[in-house]
Amino acid sequence: MRIDVVSIFPDYLAPLQLSLIGKARQDGLLDLTVHDLRDFTTDRHRTVDDTPYGGGAGMVMKPEPWAQALASVAAARPASADTAGTSGKPVLIVPSPAGERFTQAAAHELAAEEQLVFACGRYEGIDERVMEWAGEHFTVRPMSLGDYVLNGGEVAVLAMVEAIGRLLPGVVGNPESLVEESHSDGLLEYPVYTKPSSWRDREVPAVLLSGNHGKIAQWRRHEQYRRTAERRPDLLAAFDAGALTRADRTAFTDLGYDVVAGRLRRRPDAGDRE
Ligand code: 6GU
């Protein structure tokens, strides 16, 4: 996969040289280039922003440097993209709190692309006409990490590149560690423990020392249910409860949920959870 990141703070992306993603770049699994938006300006001051039409606080990023930068990276499309890839055009991801939510499902979709381009906005954002114009060359996807505001797209790009990059073939050594993760099955992950089995008067749950793999798998599944009900009950509305075993169904009943037409429904009389 090829990734281009355009930013006025290229140094902000330095962590992409480290750890798993840095290794993937060294191994040739990921071809990632960071571009300085100011290299695509033509004035002496390398200006990238101006005041907003209509007034208001802050500054807006000027369109022309963005058009120059994006045309340049679109022209550098990898040769493999003519035959492979899914969308035909490279995908332009614009990090923004006003974007669609970046989820694990989105990470999987984007990991199947040949080329991703990230446009890091700063200030109040990028002139909207850039996103319209870019549609001729890219599939444009404004994307948000969640409902809070960052100062610019760079930190969001670090998160998204890590989430996407670890899904590329060969990046994570043991592909099994991709399977049993939070969110891949719509539930949060179960708690984990390591040695010693007794630590500061706290014991590892006995079932994990039992050697009974069926019991352990069931305990872990029920811990996933409990955690998800406590911390992220919103996820349970989408959970497919159609094929649960009797024991699994009972675990949900104990948490205050009934199964109705293959879906979980919170029982109206269920008490407050602690
Ligand atoms: Cl993707 N960008 C910015 N600037 N702020 C955010 C965000 C993205 N996601 C949440 N807040």
XYZ file of C-alpha atoms and ligand atoms in Angstrom:
285
model
C 0.000 0.000 0.000
C 1.065 3.557 -0.702
C 0.182 6.328 1.780
C 0.811 10.061 1.273
C 0.285 12.507 4.138
C 0.139 16.259 3.475
C 0.635 18.551 6.489
C 2.148 21.901 7.487
C 3.797 20.012 10.410
C 5.551 17.043 8.759
C 7.588 16.498 11.957
C 4.343 15.648 13.743
C 4.248 12.412 11.711
C 7.733 11.297 12.852
C 6.286 8.506 15.079
C 5.318 6.670 11.875
C 8.998 5.651 11.696
C 8.650 3.677 14.947
C 7.383 0.280 16.030
C 5.118 -1.828 13.847
C 4.450 0.841 11.210
C 8.122 1.835 10.974
C 9.017 -1.834 10.544
C 6.350 -2.267 7.836
C 7.910 0.654 5.938
C 11.398 -0.837 6.276
C 10.106 -4.208 5.090
C 8.542 -2.604 2.003
C 4.968 -3.506 3.031
C 4.014 0.147 3.356
C 5.297 2.972 1.123
C 4.587 6.090 3.214
C 5.640 9.637 2.311
C 4.969 12.818 4.306
C 4.741 16.055 2.285
C 5.047 19.646 3.538
C 2.076 21.654 2.234
C 4.252 24.780 2.187
C 6.396 23.214 -0.555
C 3.362 23.702 -2.824
C 3.043 27.475 -2.223
C 4.494 30.037 -4.649
C 4.719 33.211 -2.543
C 7.761 34.373 -0.577
C 6.058 33.797 2.796
C 4.816 30.305 1.862
C 1.291 31.307 2.915
C -1.237 28.514 3.524
C -4.094 30.392 5.255
C -6.308 33.453 4.959
C -9.322 35.061 6.673
C -12.755 33.399 6.327
C -15.387 34.813 3.953
C -18.458 35.682 6.005
C -16.311 36.551 9.020
C -15.729 34.626 12.212
C -12.826 33.522 14.350
C -9.645 31.888 13.051
C -8.173 31.307 9.635
C -9.042 29.014 6.710
C -6.573 27.041 4.582
C -6.226 28.484 1.054
C -7.293 26.183 -1.804
C -4.424 26.486 -4.308
C -1.575 24.972 -2.238
C -3.886 22.003 -1.506
C -4.750 21.558 -5.200
C -1.041 21.599 -6.121
C -0.129 19.127 -3.359
C -3.017 16.738 -4.078
C -2.482 16.793 -7.861
C 1.166 15.942 -7.205
C 0.414 12.898 -5.026
C -2.423 11.733 -7.334
C 0.086 11.715 -10.225
C 2.338 9.425 -8.171
C -0.259 6.643 -8.138
C 1.401 3.233 -7.769
C 1.491 1.072 -10.919
C -0.241 -1.773 -9.033
C -3.312 0.447 -8.648
C -4.270 0.024 -12.331
C -4.988 -3.664 -11.892
C -5.691 -4.079 -8.173
C -7.445 -1.847 -5.652
C -11.142 -1.499 -5.134
C -12.341 2.034 -5.807
C -10.364 2.903 -8.964
C -9.371 6.310 -7.624
C -7.077 6.840 -4.640
C -8.965 7.602 -1.425
C -8.514 11.077 0.049
C -9.115 11.026 3.797
C -9.716 14.426 5.352
C -9.500 14.184 9.170
C -12.191 16.374 10.690
C -14.527 16.312 13.697
C -17.221 16.913 11.032
C -16.407 13.660 9.214
C -18.024 10.215 9.251
C -16.871 8.067 12.147
C -13.586 6.157 11.649
C -14.341 2.619 12.889
C -12.676 -0.802 12.733
C -14.945 -1.544 9.741
C -13.655 1.611 7.997
C -10.075 0.567 8.791
C -10.710 -2.805 7.076
C -12.211 -1.095 4.005
C -9.307 1.323 3.705
C -6.715 -1.435 4.217
C -7.954 -2.964 0.925
C -7.041 0.164 -1.087
C -3.867 0.633 -3.134
C -3.319 4.316 -2.269
C -4.511 6.503 0.596
C -3.881 10.239 0.848
C -4.392 12.094 4.139
C -4.965 15.869 4.039
C -4.223 17.337 7.477
C -6.157 20.534 8.029
C -5.229 23.091 10.687
C -6.945 26.297 11.804
C -10.700 26.306 11.086
C -10.316 23.890 8.166
C -9.674 23.760 4.412
C -11.615 25.839 1.835
C -14.594 23.561 0.994
C -14.000 23.868 -2.764
C -10.860 21.736 -2.374
C -12.971 18.726 -1.343
C -15.348 19.325 -4.321
C -12.457 19.671 -6.803
C -10.659 16.663 -5.323
C -13.646 14.447 -6.187
C -12.427 14.411 -9.804
C -9.211 12.640 -8.779
C -10.077 10.925 -5.483
C -12.810 9.217 -3.533
C -13.091 11.876 -0.804
C -13.864 10.704 2.755
C -13.921 13.247 5.617
C -13.389 11.101 8.746
C -13.593 11.725 12.503
C -12.052 9.749 15.360
C -14.845 10.656 17.750
C -16.867 13.439 19.284
C -14.123 15.755 20.493
C -11.985 18.437 18.859
C -8.274 18.198 18.042
C -6.191 21.159 16.863
C -5.408 19.534 13.542
C -5.541 16.296 11.598
C -2.014 15.060 12.389
C -2.780 13.148 15.610
C -5.833 11.625 13.936
C -3.659 10.477 11.021
C -1.264 8.754 13.442
C -4.228 6.832 14.850
C -5.789 5.981 11.488
C -2.511 4.903 9.823
C -1.780 2.612 12.774
C -5.275 1.082 12.692
C -5.112 0.545 8.906
C -1.416 -0.405 8.680
C -1.670 -3.259 11.192
C -4.348 -4.881 8.992
C -2.032 -5.071 5.950
C -0.811 -8.605 5.173
C 2.460 -9.348 6.974
C 2.494 -6.288 9.256
C 1.288 -8.092 12.394
C 3.410 -11.230 12.816
C 0.686 -13.467 14.210
C -2.552 -12.891 12.246
C -4.492 -14.669 15.022
C -3.922 -11.624 17.222
C -6.060 -9.666 14.738
C -9.009 -11.991 15.119
C -9.951 -11.953 18.790
C -9.903 -8.217 19.338
C -12.231 -5.637 20.718
C -14.643 -4.491 18.025
C -13.894 -7.200 15.476
C -16.960 -9.077 16.777
C -18.826 -6.016 18.019
C -17.896 -6.666 21.670
C -15.169 -5.325 23.955
C -12.209 -7.588 24.736
C -12.173 -9.839 27.846
C -9.714 -9.081 30.710
C -6.275 -10.721 30.585
C -3.879 -11.923 33.308
C -0.302 -13.184 33.561
C 2.014 -14.551 36.266
C 2.116 -14.513 39.243
C -1.272 -16.163 39.868
C -1.449 -14.397 43.253
C -0.351 -10.765 43.304
C -0.813 -8.354 46.244
C -3.605 -10.590 47.603
C -5.399 -10.609 44.255
C -5.998 -13.950 42.543
C -6.275 -14.710 38.856
C -9.819 -16.083 38.209
C -9.603 -19.819 38.978
C -11.209 -20.909 35.698
C -8.151 -19.613 33.785
C -5.927 -22.041 35.741
C -8.313 -24.995 35.234
C -7.018 -26.189 31.864
C -10.651 -26.587 30.732
C -10.567 -24.833 27.374
C -14.326 -24.923 26.842
C -14.960 -23.367 30.262
C -12.279 -20.756 29.660
C -13.723 -19.761 26.286
C -17.189 -19.425 27.816
C -15.898 -17.395 30.778
C -14.076 -15.036 28.409
C -17.176 -14.630 26.239
C -19.309 -13.808 29.267
C -16.716 -11.309 30.483
C -16.988 -9.659 27.058
C -20.765 -9.427 27.507
C -20.420 -7.994 31.029
C -17.849 -5.383 30.025
C -19.738 -4.324 26.936
C -23.002 -3.993 28.914
C -21.211 -1.884 31.543
C -19.037 0.325 29.364
C -20.547 0.361 25.871
C -24.213 -0.707 26.025
C -24.694 1.090 22.685
C -22.720 -1.728 20.993
C -25.191 -4.386 22.160
C -28.015 -2.993 20.000
C -26.121 -4.190 16.899
C -25.021 -7.531 18.394
C -26.282 -10.660 16.591
C -27.853 -12.673 19.413
C -29.578 -15.114 17.061
C -27.233 -18.082 17.527
C -26.411 -17.868 21.255
C -26.152 -21.041 23.342
C -28.482 -21.407 26.296
C -25.632 -20.489 28.691
C -24.784 -17.378 26.640
C -28.415 -16.310 26.617
C -28.583 -16.775 30.404
C -25.463 -14.624 30.797
C -27.272 -11.795 29.016
C -30.433 -12.387 31.054
C -28.336 -11.969 34.215
C -27.066 -8.657 32.814
C -30.641 -7.423 32.317
C -31.068 -8.227 28.602
C -33.631 -10.390 26.794
C -33.230 -11.810 23.295
C -36.075 -10.682 21.032
C -36.023 -11.672 17.332
C -32.264 -12.298 17.421
C -31.511 -8.915 19.039
C -30.700 -7.938 22.597
C -33.230 -5.771 24.350
C -32.668 -4.180 27.758
C -35.406 -5.344 30.152
C -37.439 -2.345 31.284
C -37.497 -3.648 34.898
C -33.729 -4.329 34.998
C -32.085 -2.347 37.787
C -29.281 0.152 37.425
C -25.965 -1.498 36.693
C -23.128 -0.723 39.075
Cl -10.130 13.175 12.520
N -9.607 15.664 13.236
C -9.681 16.708 14.077
N -9.084 17.847 13.754
N -10.344 16.661 15.216
C -10.932 15.508 15.523
C -10.879 14.394 14.702
C -10.205 14.508 13.542
N -11.566 13.392 15.270
C -12.024 13.884 16.407
N -11.640 15.166 16.578
